[in-house]
């Protein structure tokens, strides 16, 4: 049993969408479990002084073009809702609420959120879309209430603080035994690194 | 004869160092000439609100670690001088002064600047190091004076403005027929793109 790979991401991050498409491959090729870790990227931005890609001059235009190019290469669609990027508090909280009971169910929920948001342009901060994601994951509709649960709110907050403490300043961001890999384009390096350092 | 690939970079950018190690391979695999295009990245940072990687909290620590990891993977050393990142006005100006006379000589000069700065920790804003880079390139020592030449100063300024007008917000940044590729880790995508779109 090797150490798990932590996969830190914000649901509102376009590059996180592409990274999560590769999670099954990462697990297969490394033999490590991947621990999904949603967090609020805005917390890190307050420290680095960065802003969201979409609203950064020039970089935002590049990212929109790059996302479409990546989508075409991977044969998926990339069509987030007009409200993109949303502040994904509700789905992140629901994830952690589910994870306490059933990690696999929580992972399915997160993957469904990505699929509906980026693949179908549905706003995952609205109750009806979240209910659909819960249904996809085989989770009970009551889990929707995790979005307003004070204990779960505090849990998400502590996860965002954990991310910051670990130096996570972007999304997606992978960590394995403390070694950091930032960006969907660092997945090949992550896989190589685990293969050469796991012994 | 296909269109050239523009390679925009700032000599003070660590990732540009790794990208320029791949230029010969890019030319070989695409059949395109690569046009070296030094510019002052600070001009773009004024628009995007970004700051240099080295001075960005968390991101700077990550970059320093990532550079060493990349250097180990590629079997090169990465040891810029203590003054890193320098404001590389002089080598950028000298490059354009040389390029007007002999493009291959200018390219050799740029490669030598990268080698001395990142490989050997020498400050390429000082006259003695610049003289060594000129010698490596087979260029006359008098070319040092391009660093103070008003016409060449204006030429570099116009190149930085050209970069901005083309949406170049980072370093390294490649452009081919207007298609942008940002980052040393986008070189494989650039090569694939040219192969599939050159017809």
PDB file of N, CA and C in Angstrom, chain A residues 15 44 47-51 53 56-59 62 65-66 69-70 73 163-164 167-169 173 177-183 185-186 189 192-193, chain B residues 15 44 47-51 53 56-59 62 65-66 69-70 73 163-164 167-169 173 177-183 185-186 189 192-193:
ATOM      1  N   UNK A  15      -8.874  24.094 -15.641  1.00  0.00           N
ATOM      2  CA  UNK A  15      -7.821  23.080 -15.780  1.00  0.00           C
ATOM      3  C   UNK A  15      -8.061  21.889 -14.846  1.00  0.00           C
ATOM      4  N   UNK A  44      -6.199  30.963  -1.401  1.00  0.00           N
ATOM      5  CA  UNK A  44      -4.784  31.039  -1.808  1.00  0.00           C
ATOM      6  C   UNK A  44      -4.503  32.328  -2.579  1.00  0.00           C
ATOM      7  N   UNK A  47      -3.259  35.249  -0.752  1.00  0.00           N
ATOM      8  CA  UNK A  47      -1.846  35.245  -0.368  1.00  0.00           C
ATOM      9  C   UNK A  47      -0.945  35.581  -1.561  1.00  0.00           C
ATOM     10  N   UNK A  48      -1.233  34.976  -2.724  1.00  0.00           N
ATOM     11  CA  UNK A  48      -0.340  35.159  -3.879  1.00  0.00           C
ATOM     12  C   UNK A  48      -0.635  36.451  -4.633  1.00  0.00           C
ATOM     13  N   UNK A  49      -1.806  37.050  -4.368  1.00  0.00           N
ATOM     14  CA  UNK A  49      -2.157  38.255  -5.109  1.00  0.00           C
ATOM     15  C   UNK A  49      -2.677  37.943  -6.502  1.00  0.00           C
ATOM     16  N   UNK A  50      -2.888  36.650  -6.794  1.00  0.00           N
ATOM     17  CA  UNK A  50      -3.411  36.274  -8.108  1.00  0.00           C
ATOM     18  C   UNK A  50      -4.908  36.535  -8.164  1.00  0.00           C
ATOM     19  N   UNK A  51      -5.434  36.503  -9.370  1.00  0.00           N
ATOM     20  CA  UNK A  51      -6.875  36.567  -9.537  1.00  0.00           C
ATOM     21  C   UNK A  51      -7.271  35.406 -10.442  1.00  0.00           C
ATOM     22  N   UNK A  53      -8.204  33.177 -13.504  1.00  0.00           N
ATOM     23  CA  UNK A  53      -7.729  33.229 -14.888  1.00  0.00           C
ATOM     24  C   UNK A  53      -8.684  33.997 -15.783  1.00  0.00           C
ATOM     25  N   UNK A  56      -8.310  37.704 -15.718  1.00  0.00           N
ATOM     26  CA  UNK A  56      -6.985  38.301 -15.893  1.00  0.00           C
ATOM     27  C   UNK A  56      -6.803  38.732 -17.352  1.00  0.00           C
ATOM     28  N   UNK A  57      -6.428  39.992 -17.589  1.00  0.00           N
ATOM     29  CA  UNK A  57      -6.245  40.441 -18.971  1.00  0.00           C
ATOM     30  C   UNK A  57      -5.254  39.544 -19.717  1.00  0.00           C
ATOM     31  N   UNK A  58      -5.490  39.314 -20.971  1.00  0.00           N
ATOM     32  CA  UNK A  58      -4.653  38.502 -21.867  1.00  0.00           C
ATOM     33  C   UNK A  58      -4.650  37.026 -21.477  1.00  0.00           C
ATOM     34  N   UNK A  59      -4.296  36.737 -20.218  1.00  0.00           N
ATOM     35  CA  UNK A  59      -4.238  35.358 -19.745  1.00  0.00           C
ATOM     36  C   UNK A  59      -5.614  34.696 -19.836  1.00  0.00           C
ATOM     37  N   UNK A  62      -6.237  33.734 -23.384  1.00  0.00           N
ATOM     38  CA  UNK A  62      -5.426  32.556 -23.702  1.00  0.00           C
ATOM     39  C   UNK A  62      -6.083  31.294 -23.136  1.00  0.00           C
ATOM     40  N   UNK A  65      -9.060  29.991 -25.008  1.00  0.00           N
ATOM     41  CA  UNK A  65      -8.643  29.327 -26.239  1.00  0.00           C
ATOM     42  C   UNK A  65      -7.997  27.961 -25.942  1.00  0.00           C
ATOM     43  N   UNK A  66      -7.171  27.949 -24.905  1.00  0.00           N
ATOM     44  CA  UNK A  66      -6.464  26.718 -24.544  1.00  0.00           C
ATOM     45  C   UNK A  66      -7.445  25.634 -24.091  1.00  0.00           C
ATOM     46  N   UNK A  69      -8.991  24.092 -27.064  1.00  0.00           N
ATOM     47  CA  UNK A  69      -7.997  23.280 -27.766  1.00  0.00           C
ATOM     48  C   UNK A  69      -7.812  21.936 -27.051  1.00  0.00           C
ATOM     49  N   UNK A  70      -7.718  22.000 -25.711  1.00  0.00           N
ATOM     50  CA  UNK A  70      -7.571  20.761 -24.937  1.00  0.00           C
ATOM     51  C   UNK A  70      -8.807  19.875 -25.087  1.00  0.00           C
ATOM     52  N   UNK A  73      -8.697  18.137 -28.329  1.00  0.00           N
ATOM     53  CA  UNK A  73      -7.695  17.064 -28.307  1.00  0.00           C
ATOM     54  C   UNK A  73      -8.182  15.840 -27.549  1.00  0.00           C
ATOM     55  N   UNK A 163      -4.746  23.356   2.632  1.00  0.00           N
ATOM     56  CA  UNK A 163      -4.151  23.552   1.304  1.00  0.00           C
ATOM     57  C   UNK A 163      -3.100  24.661   1.363  1.00  0.00           C
ATOM     58  N   UNK A 164      -3.483  25.773   1.960  1.00  0.00           N
ATOM     59  CA  UNK A 164      -2.590  26.922   2.081  1.00  0.00           C
ATOM     60  C   UNK A 164      -1.328  26.533   2.847  1.00  0.00           C
ATOM     61  N   UNK A 167       1.140  24.797   0.843  1.00  0.00           N
ATOM     62  CA  UNK A 167       1.711  25.533  -0.285  1.00  0.00           C
ATOM     63  C   UNK A 167       0.907  25.439  -1.565  1.00  0.00           C
ATOM     64  N   UNK A 168      -0.323  24.959  -1.474  1.00  0.00           N
ATOM     65  CA  UNK A 168      -1.160  24.816  -2.666  1.00  0.00           C
ATOM     66  C   UNK A 168      -1.677  26.195  -3.075  1.00  0.00           C
ATOM     67  N   UNK A 169      -1.207  26.692  -4.212  1.00  0.00           N
ATOM     68  CA  UNK A 169      -1.574  28.047  -4.638  1.00  0.00           C
ATOM     69  C   UNK A 169      -2.354  28.057  -5.933  1.00  0.00           C
ATOM     70  N   UNK A 173      -3.688  20.819  -8.360  1.00  0.00           N
ATOM     71  CA  UNK A 173      -2.392  20.760  -7.681  1.00  0.00           C
ATOM     72  C   UNK A 173      -2.301  19.397  -7.019  1.00  0.00           C
ATOM     73  N   UNK A 177       3.718  12.482  -1.111  1.00  0.00           N
ATOM     74  CA  UNK A 177       4.824  12.531  -0.132  1.00  0.00           C
ATOM     75  C   UNK A 177       5.445  13.919  -0.097  1.00  0.00           C
ATOM     76  N   UNK A 178       4.606  14.948  -0.168  1.00  0.00           N
ATOM     77  CA  UNK A 178       5.086  16.325  -0.067  1.00  0.00           C
ATOM     78  C   UNK A 178       5.618  16.912  -1.365  1.00  0.00           C
ATOM     79  N   UNK A 179       5.759  16.086  -2.412  1.00  0.00           N
ATOM     80  CA  UNK A 179       6.273  16.609  -3.682  1.00  0.00           C
ATOM     81  C   UNK A 179       5.117  17.227  -4.466  1.00  0.00           C
ATOM     82  N   UNK A 180       5.246  18.498  -4.868  1.00  0.00           N
ATOM     83  CA  UNK A 180       4.127  19.204  -5.506  1.00  0.00           C
ATOM     84  C   UNK A 180       4.182  19.189  -7.031  1.00  0.00           C
ATOM     85  N   UNK A 181       3.030  19.058  -7.646  1.00  0.00           N
ATOM     86  CA  UNK A 181       2.912  19.097  -9.111  1.00  0.00           C
ATOM     87  C   UNK A 181       1.724  19.985  -9.444  1.00  0.00           C
ATOM     88  N   UNK A 182       2.011  21.123 -10.022  1.00  0.00           N
ATOM     89  CA  UNK A 182       0.960  22.119 -10.300  1.00  0.00           C
ATOM     90  C   UNK A 182       0.566  22.048 -11.767  1.00  0.00           C
ATOM     91  N   UNK A 183      -0.722  21.840 -12.012  1.00  0.00           N
ATOM     92  CA  UNK A 183      -1.230  21.940 -13.375  1.00  0.00           C
ATOM     93  C   UNK A 183      -1.558  20.605 -14.005  1.00  0.00           C
ATOM     94  N   UNK A 185      -0.994  19.805 -16.867  1.00  0.00           N
ATOM     95  CA  UNK A 185       0.080  19.381 -17.767  1.00  0.00           C
ATOM     96  C   UNK A 185       1.290  18.816 -17.020  1.00  0.00           C
ATOM     97  N   UNK A 186       1.129  18.601 -15.713  1.00  0.00           N
ATOM     98  CA  UNK A 186       2.221  17.994 -14.945  1.00  0.00           C
ATOM     99  C   UNK A 186       1.883  16.543 -14.561  1.00  0.00           C
ATOM    100  N   UNK A 189       4.570  13.981 -15.417  1.00  0.00           N
ATOM    101  CA  UNK A 189       5.704  14.082 -14.512  1.00  0.00           C
ATOM    102  C   UNK A 189       5.379  13.462 -13.146  1.00  0.00           C
ATOM    103  N   UNK A 192       5.604   9.668 -13.538  1.00  0.00           N
ATOM    104  CA  UNK A 192       7.024   9.276 -13.589  1.00  0.00           C
ATOM    105  C   UNK A 192       7.667   9.371 -12.212  1.00  0.00           C
ATOM    106  N   UNK A 193       7.360  10.459 -11.510  1.00  0.00           N
ATOM    107  CA  UNK A 193       7.974  10.699 -10.212  1.00  0.00           C
ATOM    108  C   UNK A 193       7.625   9.583  -9.224  1.00  0.00           C
TER     109      UNK A 193
ATOM    110  N   UNK B  15      11.853  29.401 -16.816  1.00  0.00           N
ATOM    111  CA  UNK B  15      11.241  28.438 -17.728  1.00  0.00           C
ATOM    112  C   UNK B  15      11.692  28.686 -19.181  1.00  0.00           C
ATOM    113  N   UNK B  44       4.473  43.300 -19.956  1.00  0.00           N
ATOM    114  CA  UNK B  44       3.219  42.542 -19.908  1.00  0.00           C
ATOM    115  C   UNK B  44       2.665  42.469 -18.486  1.00  0.00           C
ATOM    116  N   UNK B  47       0.194  44.951 -17.431  1.00  0.00           N
ATOM    117  CA  UNK B  47      -1.186  44.765 -17.908  1.00  0.00           C
ATOM    118  C   UNK B  47      -1.916  43.677 -17.134  1.00  0.00           C
ATOM    119  N   UNK B  48      -1.229  42.542 -16.900  1.00  0.00           N
ATOM    120  CA  UNK B  48      -1.903  41.417 -16.250  1.00  0.00           C
ATOM    121  C   UNK B  48      -1.934  41.550 -14.734  1.00  0.00           C
ATOM    122  N   UNK B  49      -1.105  42.444 -14.187  1.00  0.00           N
ATOM    123  CA  UNK B  49      -1.048  42.575 -12.735  1.00  0.00           C
ATOM    124  C   UNK B  49      -0.197  41.488 -12.091  1.00  0.00           C
ATOM    125  N   UNK B  50       0.474  40.675 -12.920  1.00  0.00           N
ATOM    126  CA  UNK B  50       1.321  39.618 -12.370  1.00  0.00           C
ATOM    127  C   UNK B  50       2.625  40.219 -11.868  1.00  0.00           C
ATOM    128  N   UNK B  51       3.361  39.432 -11.110  1.00  0.00           N
ATOM    129  CA  UNK B  51       4.701  39.821 -10.712  1.00  0.00           C
ATOM    130  C   UNK B  51       5.622  38.655 -11.048  1.00  0.00           C
ATOM    131  N   UNK B  53       7.764  35.396 -10.893  1.00  0.00           N
ATOM    132  CA  UNK B  53       7.563  34.159 -10.143  1.00  0.00           C
ATOM    133  C   UNK B  53       8.351  34.149  -8.844  1.00  0.00           C
ATOM    134  N   UNK B  56       6.746  35.908  -5.994  1.00  0.00           N
ATOM    135  CA  UNK B  56       5.354  35.618  -5.656  1.00  0.00           C
ATOM    136  C   UNK B  56       5.305  34.616  -4.506  1.00  0.00           C
ATOM    137  N   UNK B  57       4.554  34.917  -3.433  1.00  0.00           N
ATOM    138  CA  UNK B  57       4.486  33.974  -2.316  1.00  0.00           C
ATOM    139  C   UNK B  57       4.012  32.596  -2.784  1.00  0.00           C
ATOM    140  N   UNK B  58       4.535  31.561  -2.205  1.00  0.00           N
ATOM    141  CA  UNK B  58       4.205  30.155  -2.490  1.00  0.00           C
ATOM    142  C   UNK B  58       4.633  29.732  -3.895  1.00  0.00           C
ATOM    143  N   UNK B  59       4.184  30.482  -4.906  1.00  0.00           N
ATOM    144  CA  UNK B  59       4.517  30.154  -6.291  1.00  0.00           C
ATOM    145  C   UNK B  59       6.027  30.213  -6.511  1.00  0.00           C
ATOM    146  N   UNK B  62       7.568  27.113  -5.142  1.00  0.00           N
ATOM    147  CA  UNK B  62       7.268  25.992  -6.043  1.00  0.00           C
ATOM    148  C   UNK B  62       8.188  26.053  -7.257  1.00  0.00           C
ATOM    149  N   UNK B  65      11.728  24.908  -6.706  1.00  0.00           N
ATOM    150  CA  UNK B  65      11.784  23.446  -6.601  1.00  0.00           C
ATOM    151  C   UNK B  65      11.604  22.791  -7.973  1.00  0.00           C
ATOM    152  N   UNK B  66      10.648  23.335  -8.737  1.00  0.00           N
ATOM    153  CA  UNK B  66      10.339  22.774 -10.053  1.00  0.00           C
ATOM    154  C   UNK B  66      11.531  22.934 -10.999  1.00  0.00           C
ATOM    155  N   UNK B  69      14.015  20.313 -10.244  1.00  0.00           N
ATOM    156  CA  UNK B  69      13.510  19.009 -10.674  1.00  0.00           C
ATOM    157  C   UNK B  69      13.664  18.856 -12.185  1.00  0.00           C
ATOM    158  N   UNK B  70      13.311  19.919 -12.929  1.00  0.00           N
ATOM    159  CA  UNK B  70      13.456  19.889 -14.386  1.00  0.00           C
ATOM    160  C   UNK B  70      14.921  19.750 -14.783  1.00  0.00           C
ATOM    161  N   UNK B  73      15.997  16.237 -14.342  1.00  0.00           N
ATOM    162  CA  UNK B  73      15.423  15.394 -15.390  1.00  0.00           C
ATOM    163  C   UNK B  73      16.154  15.555 -16.718  1.00  0.00           C
ATOM    164  N   UNK B 163       4.984  42.244 -28.608  1.00  0.00           N
ATOM    165  CA  UNK B 163       4.599  41.082 -27.795  1.00  0.00           C
ATOM    166  C   UNK B 163       3.236  41.330 -27.144  1.00  0.00           C
ATOM    167  N   UNK B 164       3.116  42.491 -26.522  1.00  0.00           N
ATOM    168  CA  UNK B 164       1.886  42.858 -25.834  1.00  0.00           C
ATOM    169  C   UNK B 164       0.709  42.845 -26.808  1.00  0.00           C
ATOM    170  N   UNK B 167      -0.619  39.564 -27.491  1.00  0.00           N
ATOM    171  CA  UNK B 167      -1.196  38.826 -26.362  1.00  0.00           C
ATOM    172  C   UNK B 167      -0.189  38.022 -25.562  1.00  0.00           C
ATOM    173  N   UNK B 168       1.093  38.286 -25.771  1.00  0.00           N
ATOM    174  CA  UNK B 168       2.132  37.533 -25.051  1.00  0.00           C
ATOM    175  C   UNK B 168       2.215  38.061 -23.616  1.00  0.00           C
ATOM    176  N   UNK B 169       1.809  37.239 -22.650  1.00  0.00           N
ATOM    177  CA  UNK B 169       1.753  37.697 -21.257  1.00  0.00           C
ATOM    178  C   UNK B 169       2.718  36.932 -20.363  1.00  0.00           C
ATOM    179  N   UNK B 173       6.841  31.844 -24.542  1.00  0.00           N
ATOM    180  CA  UNK B 173       5.545  31.922 -25.201  1.00  0.00           C
ATOM    181  C   UNK B 173       5.810  31.740 -26.693  1.00  0.00           C
ATOM    182  N   UNK B 177       1.513  30.990 -36.695  1.00  0.00           N
ATOM    183  CA  UNK B 177       0.312  31.426 -37.411  1.00  0.00           C
ATOM    184  C   UNK B 177      -0.756  31.933 -36.439  1.00  0.00           C
ATOM    185  N   UNK B 178      -0.308  32.671 -35.426  1.00  0.00           N
ATOM    186  CA  UNK B 178      -1.222  33.279 -34.473  1.00  0.00           C
ATOM    187  C   UNK B 178      -1.678  32.355 -33.361  1.00  0.00           C
ATOM    188  N   UNK B 179      -1.349  31.056 -33.439  1.00  0.00           N
ATOM    189  CA  UNK B 179      -1.770  30.121 -32.380  1.00  0.00           C
ATOM    190  C   UNK B 179      -0.770  30.195 -31.235  1.00  0.00           C
ATOM    191  N   UNK B 180      -1.241  30.478 -29.997  1.00  0.00           N
ATOM    192  CA  UNK B 180      -0.332  30.687 -28.876  1.00  0.00           C
ATOM    193  C   UNK B 180      -0.112  29.426 -28.027  1.00  0.00           C
ATOM    194  N   UNK B 181       1.113  29.261 -27.569  1.00  0.00           N
ATOM    195  CA  UNK B 181       1.477  28.151 -26.681  1.00  0.00           C
ATOM    196  C   UNK B 181       2.325  28.733 -25.567  1.00  0.00           C
ATOM    197  N   UNK B 182       1.791  28.736 -24.373  1.00  0.00           N
ATOM    198  CA  UNK B 182       2.472  29.360 -23.237  1.00  0.00           C
ATOM    199  C   UNK B 182       3.133  28.295 -22.369  1.00  0.00           C
ATOM    200  N   UNK B 183       4.428  28.442 -22.170  1.00  0.00           N
ATOM    201  CA  UNK B 183       5.113  27.573 -21.220  1.00  0.00           C
ATOM    202  C   UNK B 183       5.984  26.505 -21.861  1.00  0.00           C
ATOM    203  N   UNK B 185       6.235  23.633 -20.964  1.00  0.00           N
ATOM    204  CA  UNK B 185       5.556  22.330 -20.977  1.00  0.00           C
ATOM    205  C   UNK B 185       4.498  22.241 -22.077  1.00  0.00           C
ATOM    206  N   UNK B 186       4.482  23.221 -22.973  1.00  0.00           N
ATOM    207  CA  UNK B 186       3.547  23.163 -24.104  1.00  0.00           C
ATOM    208  C   UNK B 186       4.276  22.860 -25.419  1.00  0.00           C
ATOM    209  N   UNK B 189       2.815  19.996 -27.457  1.00  0.00           N
ATOM    210  CA  UNK B 189       1.561  20.396 -28.106  1.00  0.00           C
ATOM    211  C   UNK B 189       1.834  21.288 -29.324  1.00  0.00           C
ATOM    212  N   UNK B 192       2.971  19.029 -32.159  1.00  0.00           N
ATOM    213  CA  UNK B 192       1.810  18.303 -32.706  1.00  0.00           C
ATOM    214  C   UNK B 192       0.929  19.225 -33.535  1.00  0.00           C
ATOM    215  N   UNK B 193       0.715  20.425 -33.006  1.00  0.00           N
ATOM    216  CA  UNK B 193      -0.160  21.388 -33.676  1.00  0.00           C
ATOM    217  C   UNK B 193       0.353  21.739 -35.077  1.00  0.00           C
TER     218      UNK B 193
END
